[in-house]
CSV table of C-alpha atoms in Angstrom, one decimal:
chain,number,residue,atom,x,y,z
A,1,UNK,CA,140.9,-95.8,-134.0
A,2,UNK,CA,137.9,-98.0,-133.1
A,3,UNK,CA,139.9,-101.1,-133.6
A,4,UNK,CA,142.6,-99.8,-131.2
A,5,UNK,CA,140.0,-98.9,-128.6
A,6,UNK,CA,138.5,-102.4,-128.8
A,7,UNK,CA,141.9,-104.0,-128.4
A,8,UNK,CA,142.7,-101.8,-125.4
A,9,UNK,CA,139.4,-102.6,-123.8
A,10,UNK,CA,140.0,-106.4,-124.3
A,11,UNK,CA,143.5,-106.0,-122.8
A,12,UNK,CA,142.1,-104.2,-119.8
A,13,UNK,CA,139.4,-106.8,-119.3
A,14,UNK,CA,142.0,-109.6,-119.5
A,15,UNK,CA,144.2,-107.8,-117.0
A,16,UNK,CA,141.3,-107.3,-114.6
A,17,UNK,CA,140.4,-111.0,-114.8
A,18,UNK,CA,144.0,-112.2,-114.4
A,19,UNK,CA,144.6,-109.8,-111.5
A,20,UNK,CA,141.5,-111.1,-109.7
A,21,UNK,CA,142.3,-114.7,-110.3
A,22,UNK,CA,145.9,-114.4,-109.0
A,23,UNK,CA,144.9,-112.4,-106.0
A,24,UNK,CA,142.1,-114.8,-105.1
A,25,UNK,CA,144.5,-117.8,-105.4
A,26,UNK,CA,147.1,-116.0,-103.3
A,27,UNK,CA,144.5,-115.2,-100.6
A,28,UNK,CA,143.4,-118.9,-100.7
A,29,UNK,CA,146.9,-120.1,-100.1
A,30,UNK,CA,147.5,-117.6,-97.3
A,31,UNK,CA,144.2,-118.3,-95.6
A,32,UNK,CA,144.6,-122.0,-95.9
A,33,UNK,CA,148.0,-121.7,-94.2
A,34,UNK,CA,146.6,-119.6,-91.4
A,35,UNK,CA,143.6,-121.9,-90.9
A,36,UNK,CA,145.8,-124.9,-90.8
A,37,UNK,CA,148.0,-123.3,-88.1
A,38,UNK,CA,145.1,-122.2,-86.0
A,39,UNK,CA,143.6,-125.7,-86.2
A,40,UNK,CA,146.9,-127.3,-85.2
A,41,UNK,CA,147.5,-125.0,-82.3
A,42,UNK,CA,143.9,-125.5,-81.0
A,43,UNK,CA,144.2,-129.2,-81.3
A,44,UNK,CA,147.5,-129.2,-79.4
A,45,UNK,CA,146.1,-127.0,-76.6
A,46,UNK,CA,143.0,-129.3,-76.2
A,47,UNK,CA,144.7,-132.7,-76.6
A,48,UNK,CA,148.0,-132.4,-75.0
A,49,UNK,CA,149.8,-135.6,-75.6
A,50,UNK,CA,151.1,-137.4,-72.5
A,51,UNK,CA,154.7,-138.3,-72.4
A,52,UNK,CA,155.2,-142.0,-73.1
A,53,UNK,CA,158.1,-144.2,-73.9
A,54,UNK,CA,159.6,-142.8,-77.1
A,55,UNK,CA,161.1,-145.1,-79.7
A,56,UNK,CA,164.6,-143.9,-80.4
A,57,UNK,CA,165.6,-144.0,-84.1
A,58,UNK,CA,169.1,-144.5,-85.1
A,59,UNK,CA,170.4,-141.6,-87.2
A,60,UNK,CA,173.8,-142.9,-88.0
A,61,UNK,CA,173.0,-144.3,-91.4
A,62,UNK,CA,170.6,-141.4,-92.2
A,63,UNK,CA,173.4,-138.9,-91.6
A,64,UNK,CA,175.6,-140.8,-94.0
A,65,UNK,CA,173.2,-140.1,-96.8
A,66,UNK,CA,173.7,-137.0,-99.0
A,67,UNK,CA,170.8,-134.7,-98.5
A,68,UNK,CA,168.2,-134.1,-101.1
A,69,UNK,CA,167.5,-130.4,-101.3
A,70,UNK,CA,164.2,-129.2,-102.7
A,71,UNK,CA,164.4,-125.7,-104.2
A,72,UNK,CA,161.2,-123.8,-104.7
A,73,UNK,CA,160.2,-121.6,-107.6
A,74,UNK,CA,158.8,-118.2,-108.1
A,75,UNK,CA,156.4,-117.0,-105.3
A,76,UNK,CA,157.5,-120.2,-103.5
A,77,UNK,CA,158.5,-120.7,-99.9
A,78,UNK,CA,160.5,-123.1,-97.8
A,79,UNK,CA,160.1,-124.8,-94.5
A,80,UNK,CA,159.1,-122.4,-91.8
A,81,UNK,CA,157.1,-120.0,-94.0
A,82,UNK,CA,153.3,-120.0,-94.3
A,83,UNK,CA,153.1,-122.1,-91.1
A,84,UNK,CA,152.8,-125.8,-91.8
A,85,UNK,CA,152.0,-125.5,-95.5
A,86,UNK,CA,154.4,-127.4,-97.7
A,87,UNK,CA,155.4,-125.9,-101.1
A,88,UNK,CA,156.2,-129.5,-102.3
A,89,UNK,CA,152.9,-130.8,-100.9
A,90,UNK,CA,154.7,-133.1,-98.3
A,91,UNK,CA,157.1,-134.7,-100.8
A,92,UNK,CA,159.9,-134.0,-98.3
A,93,UNK,CA,158.4,-136.7,-96.1
A,94,UNK,CA,159.2,-139.4,-98.6
A,95,UNK,CA,162.9,-139.6,-97.7
A,96,UNK,CA,164.9,-139.7,-94.5
A,97,UNK,CA,167.0,-136.7,-95.3
A,98,UNK,CA,165.4,-133.9,-97.2
A,99,UNK,CA,166.0,-130.1,-96.8
A,100,UNK,CA,163.6,-127.4,-98.0
A,101,UNK,CA,165.3,-124.0,-97.9
A,102,UNK,CA,163.4,-120.8,-97.8
A,103,UNK,CA,164.8,-118.5,-100.5
A,104,UNK,CA,163.6,-115.1,-101.8
A,105,UNK,CA,160.4,-115.8,-103.6
A,106,UNK,CA,160.9,-113.0,-106.1
A,107,UNK,CA,164.6,-112.2,-105.8
A,108,UNK,CA,166.9,-112.8,-108.8
A,109,UNK,CA,168.4,-116.2,-109.7
A,110,UNK,CA,171.9,-114.8,-108.7
A,111,UNK,CA,170.7,-113.7,-105.2
A,112,UNK,CA,168.8,-116.9,-104.6
A,113,UNK,CA,171.9,-119.0,-105.5
A,114,UNK,CA,173.9,-117.0,-103.0
A,115,UNK,CA,171.3,-117.6,-100.3
A,116,UNK,CA,171.2,-121.3,-101.0
A,117,UNK,CA,174.9,-121.6,-100.5
A,118,UNK,CA,174.9,-120.0,-97.1
A,119,UNK,CA,171.7,-121.8,-96.0
A,120,UNK,CA,173.7,-125.0,-96.5
A,121,UNK,CA,177.2,-123.9,-95.2
A,122,UNK,CA,176.1,-121.3,-92.7
A,123,UNK,CA,177.2,-117.7,-92.1
A,124,UNK,CA,176.0,-114.4,-93.4
A,125,UNK,CA,174.8,-114.3,-97.0
A,126,UNK,CA,177.2,-112.4,-99.2
A,127,UNK,CA,175.6,-111.3,-102.5
A,128,UNK,CA,179.0,-110.2,-103.8
A,129,UNK,CA,180.5,-106.7,-103.7
A,130,UNK,CA,180.4,-105.9,-107.4
A,131,UNK,CA,176.9,-107.3,-107.9
A,132,UNK,CA,175.5,-105.5,-104.9
A,133,UNK,CA,176.9,-102.1,-106.0
A,134,UNK,CA,175.6,-102.6,-109.6
A,135,UNK,CA,172.1,-103.5,-108.3
A,136,UNK,CA,171.9,-101.0,-105.5
A,137,UNK,CA,171.4,-103.2,-102.5
A,138,UNK,CA,173.3,-104.3,-99.4
A,139,UNK,CA,176.1,-106.7,-99.9
A,140,UNK,CA,175.2,-108.8,-96.9
A,141,UNK,CA,171.9,-110.4,-96.0
A,142,UNK,CA,170.5,-113.0,-93.6
A,143,UNK,CA,172.7,-114.7,-91.1
A,144,UNK,CA,172.5,-118.5,-90.8
A,145,UNK,CA,174.0,-119.4,-87.4
A,146,UNK,CA,174.3,-123.0,-88.4
A,147,UNK,CA,174.4,-124.4,-91.9
A,148,UNK,CA,172.0,-127.2,-92.6
A,149,UNK,CA,174.9,-129.3,-94.2
A,150,UNK,CA,178.1,-127.8,-93.0
A,151,UNK,CA,180.2,-130.8,-94.2
A,152,UNK,CA,179.1,-130.1,-97.8
A,153,UNK,CA,182.1,-130.5,-100.2
A,154,UNK,CA,183.3,-132.7,-103.0
A,155,UNK,CA,183.4,-135.7,-100.8
A,156,UNK,CA,179.9,-134.9,-99.4
A,157,UNK,CA,178.0,-133.8,-102.4
A,158,UNK,CA,174.3,-133.0,-102.6
A,159,UNK,CA,171.2,-134.0,-104.7
A,160,UNK,CA,169.2,-131.0,-105.8
A,161,UNK,CA,165.6,-131.0,-107.0
A,162,UNK,CA,164.4,-127.6,-108.4
A,163,UNK,CA,160.9,-126.7,-109.3
A,164,UNK,CA,160.4,-124.0,-112.0
A,165,UNK,CA,163.0,-121.2,-111.4
A,166,UNK,CA,164.5,-123.3,-108.6
A,167,UNK,CA,166.2,-125.5,-111.3
A,168,UNK,CA,168.0,-122.5,-112.8
A,169,UNK,CA,169.0,-121.4,-109.3
A,170,UNK,CA,170.9,-124.7,-108.7
A,171,UNK,CA,172.6,-124.4,-112.1
A,172,UNK,CA,173.8,-120.9,-111.3
A,173,UNK,CA,175.0,-122.1,-107.8
A,174,UNK,CA,176.9,-125.0,-109.4
A,175,UNK,CA,178.7,-122.6,-111.8
A,176,UNK,CA,179.5,-120.3,-108.9
A,177,UNK,CA,181.0,-123.3,-107.1
A,178,UNK,CA,183.1,-124.2,-110.1
A,179,UNK,CA,184.2,-120.5,-110.5
A,180,UNK,CA,185.1,-120.3,-106.7
A,181,UNK,CA,183.0,-117.3,-106.2
A,182,UNK,CA,182.5,-117.6,-102.4
A,183,UNK,CA,185.0,-115.7,-100.3
A,184,UNK,CA,186.6,-117.9,-97.7
A,185,UNK,CA,185.8,-121.1,-99.6
A,186,UNK,CA,188.6,-121.6,-102.0
A,187,UNK,CA,188.1,-125.3,-102.4
A,188,UNK,CA,184.6,-125.2,-104.0
A,189,UNK,CA,184.1,-126.9,-107.3
A,190,UNK,CA,181.3,-128.2,-109.5
A,191,UNK,CA,181.5,-131.7,-108.0
A,192,UNK,CA,179.8,-130.5,-104.9
A,193,UNK,CA,176.6,-131.1,-106.8
A,194,UNK,CA,175.9,-134.8,-107.3
A,195,UNK,CA,172.7,-134.5,-109.2
A,196,UNK,CA,170.1,-132.0,-110.4
A,197,UNK,CA,166.5,-132.9,-111.1
A,198,UNK,CA,164.6,-130.2,-112.8
A,199,UNK,CA,160.8,-130.4,-112.2
A,200,UNK,CA,159.0,-128.1,-114.7
A,201,UNK,CA,162.3,-126.2,-114.7
A,202,UNK,CA,162.8,-122.7,-116.3
A,203,UNK,CA,166.0,-123.7,-118.2
A,204,UNK,CA,165.5,-121.4,-121.2
A,205,UNK,CA,163.0,-118.8,-120.2
A,206,UNK,CA,159.3,-118.4,-120.9
A,207,UNK,CA,157.1,-116.4,-123.2
A,208,UNK,CA,154.7,-115.9,-120.3
A,209,UNK,CA,156.9,-113.2,-119.0
A,210,UNK,CA,155.9,-111.1,-122.0
A,211,UNK,CA,152.2,-111.8,-121.4
A,212,UNK,CA,152.6,-110.8,-117.8
A,213,UNK,CA,154.3,-107.5,-118.5
A,214,UNK,CA,158.0,-107.9,-119.4
A,215,UNK,CA,158.8,-106.0,-122.6
A,216,UNK,CA,159.8,-108.4,-125.4
A,217,UNK,CA,162.2,-105.6,-126.8
A,218,UNK,CA,164.7,-106.1,-124.0
A,219,UNK,CA,163.4,-108.9,-121.8
A,220,UNK,CA,163.8,-106.7,-118.7
A,221,UNK,CA,161.8,-103.5,-118.5
A,222,UNK,CA,158.1,-103.5,-117.6
A,223,UNK,CA,155.1,-102.5,-119.7
A,224,UNK,CA,153.2,-99.5,-118.3
A,225,UNK,CA,149.9,-101.4,-118.0
A,226,UNK,CA,150.4,-105.1,-117.0
A,227,UNK,CA,149.9,-107.7,-114.3
A,228,UNK,CA,153.5,-107.3,-113.2
A,229,UNK,CA,152.9,-103.6,-112.5
A,230,UNK,CA,150.2,-104.5,-110.1
A,231,UNK,CA,152.5,-107.1,-108.6
A,232,UNK,CA,155.2,-104.5,-108.3
A,233,UNK,CA,152.8,-102.2,-106.5
A,234,UNK,CA,151.8,-104.9,-104.0
A,235,UNK,CA,155.4,-106.1,-103.3
A,236,UNK,CA,156.8,-102.5,-102.8
A,237,UNK,CA,153.9,-101.7,-100.4
A,238,UNK,CA,154.4,-105.0,-98.5
A,239,UNK,CA,158.1,-104.4,-98.0
A,240,UNK,CA,157.7,-100.7,-97.2
A,241,UNK,CA,155.1,-101.3,-94.5
A,242,UNK,CA,157.4,-103.9,-93.0
A,243,UNK,CA,154.9,-105.6,-90.7
A,244,UNK,CA,157.1,-108.0,-88.7
A,245,UNK,CA,154.6,-110.8,-88.0
A,246,UNK,CA,153.4,-110.7,-91.6
A,247,UNK,CA,156.9,-110.8,-93.1
A,248,UNK,CA,157.9,-113.7,-90.8
A,249,UNK,CA,154.9,-115.6,-92.2
A,250,UNK,CA,155.8,-114.8,-95.8
A,251,UNK,CA,158.6,-112.8,-97.3
A,252,UNK,CA,159.3,-111.8,-100.9
A,253,UNK,CA,163.1,-111.8,-100.0
A,254,UNK,CA,163.9,-108.1,-100.7
A,255,UNK,CA,165.2,-107.2,-97.2
A,256,UNK,CA,168.7,-106.5,-98.6
A,257,UNK,CA,167.1,-103.7,-100.7
A,258,UNK,CA,166.2,-101.9,-97.4
A,259,UNK,CA,162.8,-100.7,-98.6
A,260,UNK,CA,161.2,-100.4,-95.1
A,261,UNK,CA,159.6,-97.1,-94.2
A,262,UNK,CA,161.9,-97.1,-91.1
A,263,UNK,CA,164.9,-96.7,-93.4
A,264,UNK,CA,163.6,-94.9,-96.5
A,265,UNK,CA,160.6,-92.9,-95.4
A,266,UNK,CA,157.9,-91.7,-97.8
A,267,UNK,CA,160.6,-90.5,-100.3
A,268,UNK,CA,161.9,-94.1,-100.5
A,269,UNK,CA,158.4,-95.4,-101.2
A,270,UNK,CA,157.9,-93.0,-104.1
A,271,UNK,CA,161.4,-93.9,-105.6
A,272,UNK,CA,160.6,-97.6,-105.5
A,273,UNK,CA,157.2,-97.2,-107.0
A,274,UNK,CA,158.7,-95.0,-109.8
A,275,UNK,CA,161.5,-97.5,-110.4
A,276,UNK,CA,164.2,-95.2,-109.3
A,277,UNK,CA,165.3,-97.6,-106.6
A,278,UNK,CA,164.7,-101.1,-105.3
A,279,UNK,CA,164.6,-104.4,-107.2
A,280,UNK,CA,162.4,-103.0,-110.0
A,281,UNK,CA,164.9,-100.3,-111.0
A,282,UNK,CA,166.8,-100.4,-114.2
A,283,UNK,CA,169.2,-103.0,-112.9
A,284,UNK,CA,166.3,-105.5,-113.0
A,285,UNK,CA,167.6,-107.5,-110.1
A,286,UNK,CA,164.6,-109.7,-109.6
A,287,UNK,CA,163.3,-113.0,-110.9
A,288,UNK,CA,161.1,-112.1,-113.9
A,289,UNK,CA,163.8,-110.6,-116.1
A,290,UNK,CA,165.8,-113.8,-115.5
A,291,UNK,CA,162.9,-115.8,-116.8
A,292,UNK,CA,162.5,-113.9,-120.1
A,293,UNK,CA,164.1,-115.6,-123.1
A,294,UNK,CA,166.7,-112.9,-123.3
A,295,UNK,CA,167.5,-113.1,-119.6
A,296,UNK,CA,167.8,-116.8,-119.7
A,297,UNK,CA,170.1,-116.7,-122.6
A,298,UNK,CA,172.3,-114.3,-120.7
A,299,UNK,CA,172.5,-116.7,-117.8
A,300,UNK,CA,172.9,-119.8,-119.9
A,301,UNK,CA,175.8,-118.2,-121.8
A,302,UNK,CA,177.9,-118.7,-118.6
A,303,UNK,CA,176.4,-122.0,-117.4
A,304,UNK,CA,177.9,-125.4,-118.1
A,305,UNK,CA,176.7,-129.0,-117.9
A,306,UNK,CA,179.4,-130.7,-115.9
A,307,UNK,CA,180.8,-134.2,-116.7
A,308,UNK,CA,180.5,-135.6,-113.1
A,309,UNK,CA,177.0,-134.4,-112.3
A,310,UNK,CA,173.8,-136.3,-113.2
A,311,UNK,CA,171.0,-134.2,-114.7
A,312,UNK,CA,167.3,-135.1,-115.1
A,313,UNK,CA,164.3,-133.1,-116.3
A,314,UNK,CA,160.6,-133.5,-116.2
A,315,UNK,CA,159.0,-131.2,-118.8
A,316,UNK,CA,155.3,-130.6,-118.4
A,317,UNK,CA,152.6,-129.6,-121.0
A,318,UNK,CA,148.9,-129.1,-121.1
A,319,UNK,CA,148.4,-128.5,-124.8
A,320,UNK,CA,147.7,-130.5,-127.9
A,321,UNK,CA,147.5,-130.0,-131.6
A,322,UNK,CA,144.3,-131.7,-133.0
A,323,UNK,CA,144.7,-132.8,-136.6
A,324,UNK,CA,148.1,-131.2,-136.7
A,325,UNK,CA,146.5,-127.8,-136.7
A,326,UNK,CA,146.3,-125.0,-134.1
A,327,UNK,CA,147.8,-125.6,-130.6
A,328,UNK,CA,145.1,-125.5,-127.9
A,329,UNK,CA,144.8,-126.4,-124.2
A,330,UNK,CA,144.5,-130.2,-123.9
A,331,UNK,CA,141.4,-129.9,-121.7
A,332,UNK,CA,139.5,-127.9,-119.2
A,333,UNK,CA,139.2,-130.0,-116.1
A,334,UNK,CA,142.9,-131.0,-116.0
A,335,UNK,CA,144.2,-127.4,-115.9
A,336,UNK,CA,144.2,-125.3,-112.8
A,337,UNK,CA,141.9,-122.2,-113.1
A,338,UNK,CA,144.9,-120.1,-112.3
A,339,UNK,CA,146.7,-121.3,-115.4
A,340,UNK,CA,144.0,-122.0,-118.0
A,341,UNK,CA,143.9,-118.5,-119.5
A,342,UNK,CA,147.7,-118.5,-119.7
A,343,UNK,CA,147.8,-122.0,-121.3
A,344,UNK,CA,145.6,-120.6,-124.1
A,345,UNK,CA,147.5,-117.3,-124.4
A,346,UNK,CA,150.9,-118.9,-124.5
A,347,UNK,CA,149.8,-121.4,-127.2
A,348,UNK,CA,148.8,-118.5,-129.4
A,349,UNK,CA,151.5,-115.9,-128.5
A,350,UNK,CA,153.7,-114.6,-131.3
A,351,UNK,CA,156.9,-112.6,-131.1
A,352,UNK,CA,156.2,-109.0,-132.3
A,353,UNK,CA,157.2,-108.8,-135.9
A,354,UNK,CA,158.6,-105.2,-135.5
A,355,UNK,CA,161.4,-106.2,-133.1
A,356,UNK,CA,164.4,-108.5,-133.5
A,357,UNK,CA,163.9,-112.2,-132.6
A,358,UNK,CA,165.5,-113.2,-129.3
A,359,UNK,CA,167.9,-115.7,-130.9
A,360,UNK,CA,168.9,-117.0,-134.3
A,361,UNK,CA,166.5,-119.8,-135.4
A,362,UNK,CA,163.7,-118.8,-133.1
A,363,UNK,CA,160.3,-120.0,-134.3
A,364,UNK,CA,156.9,-119.2,-132.6
A,365,UNK,CA,155.6,-122.7,-133.2
A,366,UNK,CA,158.4,-124.3,-131.2
A,367,UNK,CA,157.3,-122.3,-128.1
A,368,UNK,CA,153.5,-123.1,-128.3
A,369,UNK,CA,153.3,-126.2,-126.1
A,370,UNK,CA,153.3,-125.1,-122.5
A,371,UNK,CA,152.0,-125.8,-119.0
A,372,UNK,CA,150.5,-122.4,-118.2
A,373,UNK,CA,153.7,-120.9,-116.8
A,374,UNK,CA,156.6,-122.3,-118.9
A,375,UNK,CA,157.0,-123.5,-122.5
A,376,UNK,CA,157.7,-127.2,-122.8
A,377,UNK,CA,160.7,-126.6,-125.1
A,378,UNK,CA,162.3,-124.6,-122.3
A,379,UNK,CA,162.0,-127.3,-119.7
A,380,UNK,CA,163.6,-130.3,-121.4
A,381,UNK,CA,167.3,-129.3,-121.3
A,382,UNK,CA,169.5,-126.2,-121.7
A,383,UNK,CA,169.3,-125.3,-125.4
A,384,UNK,CA,169.9,-121.6,-126.0
A,385,UNK,CA,172.3,-120.1,-126.9
A,386,UNK,CA,174.0,-123.5,-127.0
A,387,UNK,CA,172.3,-126.9,-126.8
A,388,UNK,CA,173.6,-129.2,-124.2
A,389,UNK,CA,173.9,-133.0,-124.5
A,390,UNK,CA,170.5,-134.6,-123.9
A,391,UNK,CA,168.5,-137.8,-124.3
A,392,UNK,CA,164.7,-138.2,-124.2
A,393,UNK,CA,163.4,-141.0,-121.9
A,394,UNK,CA,160.2,-142.9,-122.2
A,395,UNK,CA,160.7,-145.2,-119.2
A,396,UNK,CA,163.2,-144.7,-116.3
A,397,UNK,CA,164.6,-148.2,-117.0
A,398,UNK,CA,165.6,-147.2,-120.5
A,399,UNK,CA,168.5,-145.0,-119.3
A,400,UNK,CA,170.1,-147.4,-116.9
A,401,UNK,CA,172.9,-147.4,-116.1
A,402,UNK,CA,172.9,-143.6,-115.8
A,403,UNK,CA,175.7,-141.5,-117.3
A,404,UNK,CA,176.7,-138.1,-115.9
A,405,UNK,CA,177.0,-135.0,-118.0
A,406,UNK,CA,173.8,-135.8,-120.0
A,407,UNK,CA,170.4,-134.2,-119.6
A,408,UNK,CA,167.9,-137.1,-119.4
A,409,UNK,CA,164.4,-135.7,-119.9
A,410,UNK,CA,160.8,-136.9,-119.9
A,411,UNK,CA,157.7,-135.1,-121.1
A,412,UNK,CA,154.8,-135.3,-118.6
A,413,UNK,CA,151.1,-134.4,-119.1
A,414,UNK,CA,150.6,-131.9,-116.3
A,415,UNK,CA,150.2,-128.2,-115.7
A,416,UNK,CA,152.9,-126.1,-113.9
A,417,UNK,CA,151.6,-126.5,-110.3
A,418,UNK,CA,150.3,-130.1,-110.4
A,419,UNK,CA,153.2,-131.4,-108.3
A,420,UNK,CA,153.3,-128.7,-105.6
A,421,UNK,CA,151.1,-127.3,-102.8
A,422,UNK,CA,148.0,-129.6,-103.3
A,423,UNK,CA,148.9,-133.3,-103.3
A,424,UNK,CA,145.4,-134.5,-103.7
A,425,UNK,CA,145.0,-132.7,-107.0
A,426,UNK,CA,147.9,-134.7,-108.6
A,427,UNK,CA,146.6,-138.0,-107.2
A,428,UNK,CA,148.8,-141.1,-108.0
A,429,UNK,CA,150.9,-139.0,-110.4
A,430,UNK,CA,152.3,-137.2,-107.4
A,431,UNK,CA,153.7,-140.4,-105.9
A,432,UNK,CA,155.0,-141.7,-109.2
A,433,UNK,CA,157.0,-138.6,-109.9
A,434,UNK,CA,158.5,-138.1,-106.4
A,435,UNK,CA,159.1,-141.8,-105.7
A,436,UNK,CA,160.9,-142.0,-109.0
A,437,UNK,CA,163.1,-138.9,-108.2
A,438,UNK,CA,164.0,-140.1,-104.7
A,439,UNK,CA,164.6,-143.7,-105.8
A,440,UNK,CA,167.0,-142.5,-108.5
A,441,UNK,CA,168.9,-140.3,-106.1
A,442,UNK,CA,169.3,-143.2,-103.6
A,443,UNK,CA,169.8,-146.2,-105.8
A,444,UNK,CA,171.2,-145.1,-109.2
A,445,UNK,CA,173.2,-142.0,-108.7
A,446,UNK,CA,176.6,-142.3,-107.1
A,447,UNK,CA,180.2,-141.6,-108.0
A,448,UNK,CA,182.1,-144.1,-105.8
A,449,UNK,CA,179.9,-146.9,-104.5
A,450,UNK,CA,176.2,-147.5,-104.0
A,451,UNK,CA,175.0,-145.9,-100.7
A,452,UNK,CA,173.4,-148.1,-98.0
A,453,UNK,CA,169.9,-147.0,-97.1
A,454,UNK,CA,168.8,-147.0,-93.4
A,455,UNK,CA,166.4,-149.9,-93.8
A,456,UNK,CA,169.0,-151.9,-95.8
A,457,UNK,CA,171.6,-151.3,-93.0
A,458,UNK,CA,169.1,-152.6,-90.4
A,459,UNK,CA,168.4,-155.7,-92.5
A,460,UNK,CA,172.1,-156.4,-92.9
A,461,UNK,CA,172.6,-156.0,-89.1
A,462,UNK,CA,169.7,-158.3,-88.4
A,463,UNK,CA,171.1,-160.9,-90.8
A,464,UNK,CA,174.5,-160.8,-89.1
A,465,UNK,CA,173.0,-161.2,-85.7
A,466,UNK,CA,171.0,-164.2,-86.8
A,467,UNK,CA,174.2,-165.9,-88.2
A,468,UNK,CA,176.0,-165.4,-84.9
């Protein structure tokens, strides 16, 4: 009895600390975005730039390049949210043609894949009739008057870079394209995706979901007392209050569940909080169930690695095993305070012995290395329930010339958020990672012929002029 009380007290203490740390970090991000916006607007009002001769840039060659689409992860945001703050810490400025879509930050992988398609092609988001009925939300969502890349097809494919859950979103989207699951677009196929780069990608789930509150029994339901229950409370209240200016600044993406007080009233709020309606109901149509090992296996069972697409993965870790003994965090200073406790907990977590293991061959020790959010084994390549073709890479030059249909992966010493939000924290590693990704997309990944970059086109033109 005493032992149980002590364990419960420790769990409540850990929950309190985790809740405070996560809320403080969220407030820090939000306040930083607001402060940045206010500073920018104040500066613009004081120092109004005078109109001068503007240098016109030719966009002909730039428009010939396939876009590189950066897809954010859980709690993420795209261009236009949180003011001028960049989820990818300004990496989008490293190339002439980069798109950063704003998808639901907590919506399911399925719903985010549908949103990504219509963001690129344009039109009203269609979540699918059967899926919408099963999950209890509207079939149609946001309307994109003009797609960001309307010409997207097999002859105009796209490079995708997905961070965290964003990588799995792209995989699901590619499978939907292959299965022709978009009404009115009968010509879609898997070759619309030229390459996928997974940056700390959630390709096989994570044991952190169980630490945060997902039940390991089914990988979907929520524990009664957990961090995710607090998260659920905050999200439901946020969407129910439906404050327009606040939701335009940051949105969890659940508008298609119609949780606003204007539509559901007080009764609707109670139903959502009790789990009788909304994304946290039994259907589990939100991101965390998709990130459990069981949820990822269910997704992966229907996802292929396609022979004409190039795949790359950067798997991150912040753990080590001194003297081959216990797995522990690799340091204190190199791990973000938001993640340090979770790095330690994930390295020690064990699947409960009284419930069935998530898959045949599961071993706790395989899942101990992690980056504070995902297990390193999950980030290398799709491996459960079926392992896909893969090759570990030490140096980028080792895998040239690149072959499609193979998951090239590299293990990087970093925590889960080193390459997003705060560029200064990553230092030179930030530039090395993103320069490598963009250079590979532009110089080493193509199906027909190497693409001519804008600066190269200008040099060729200058050379021709000089010869004349």
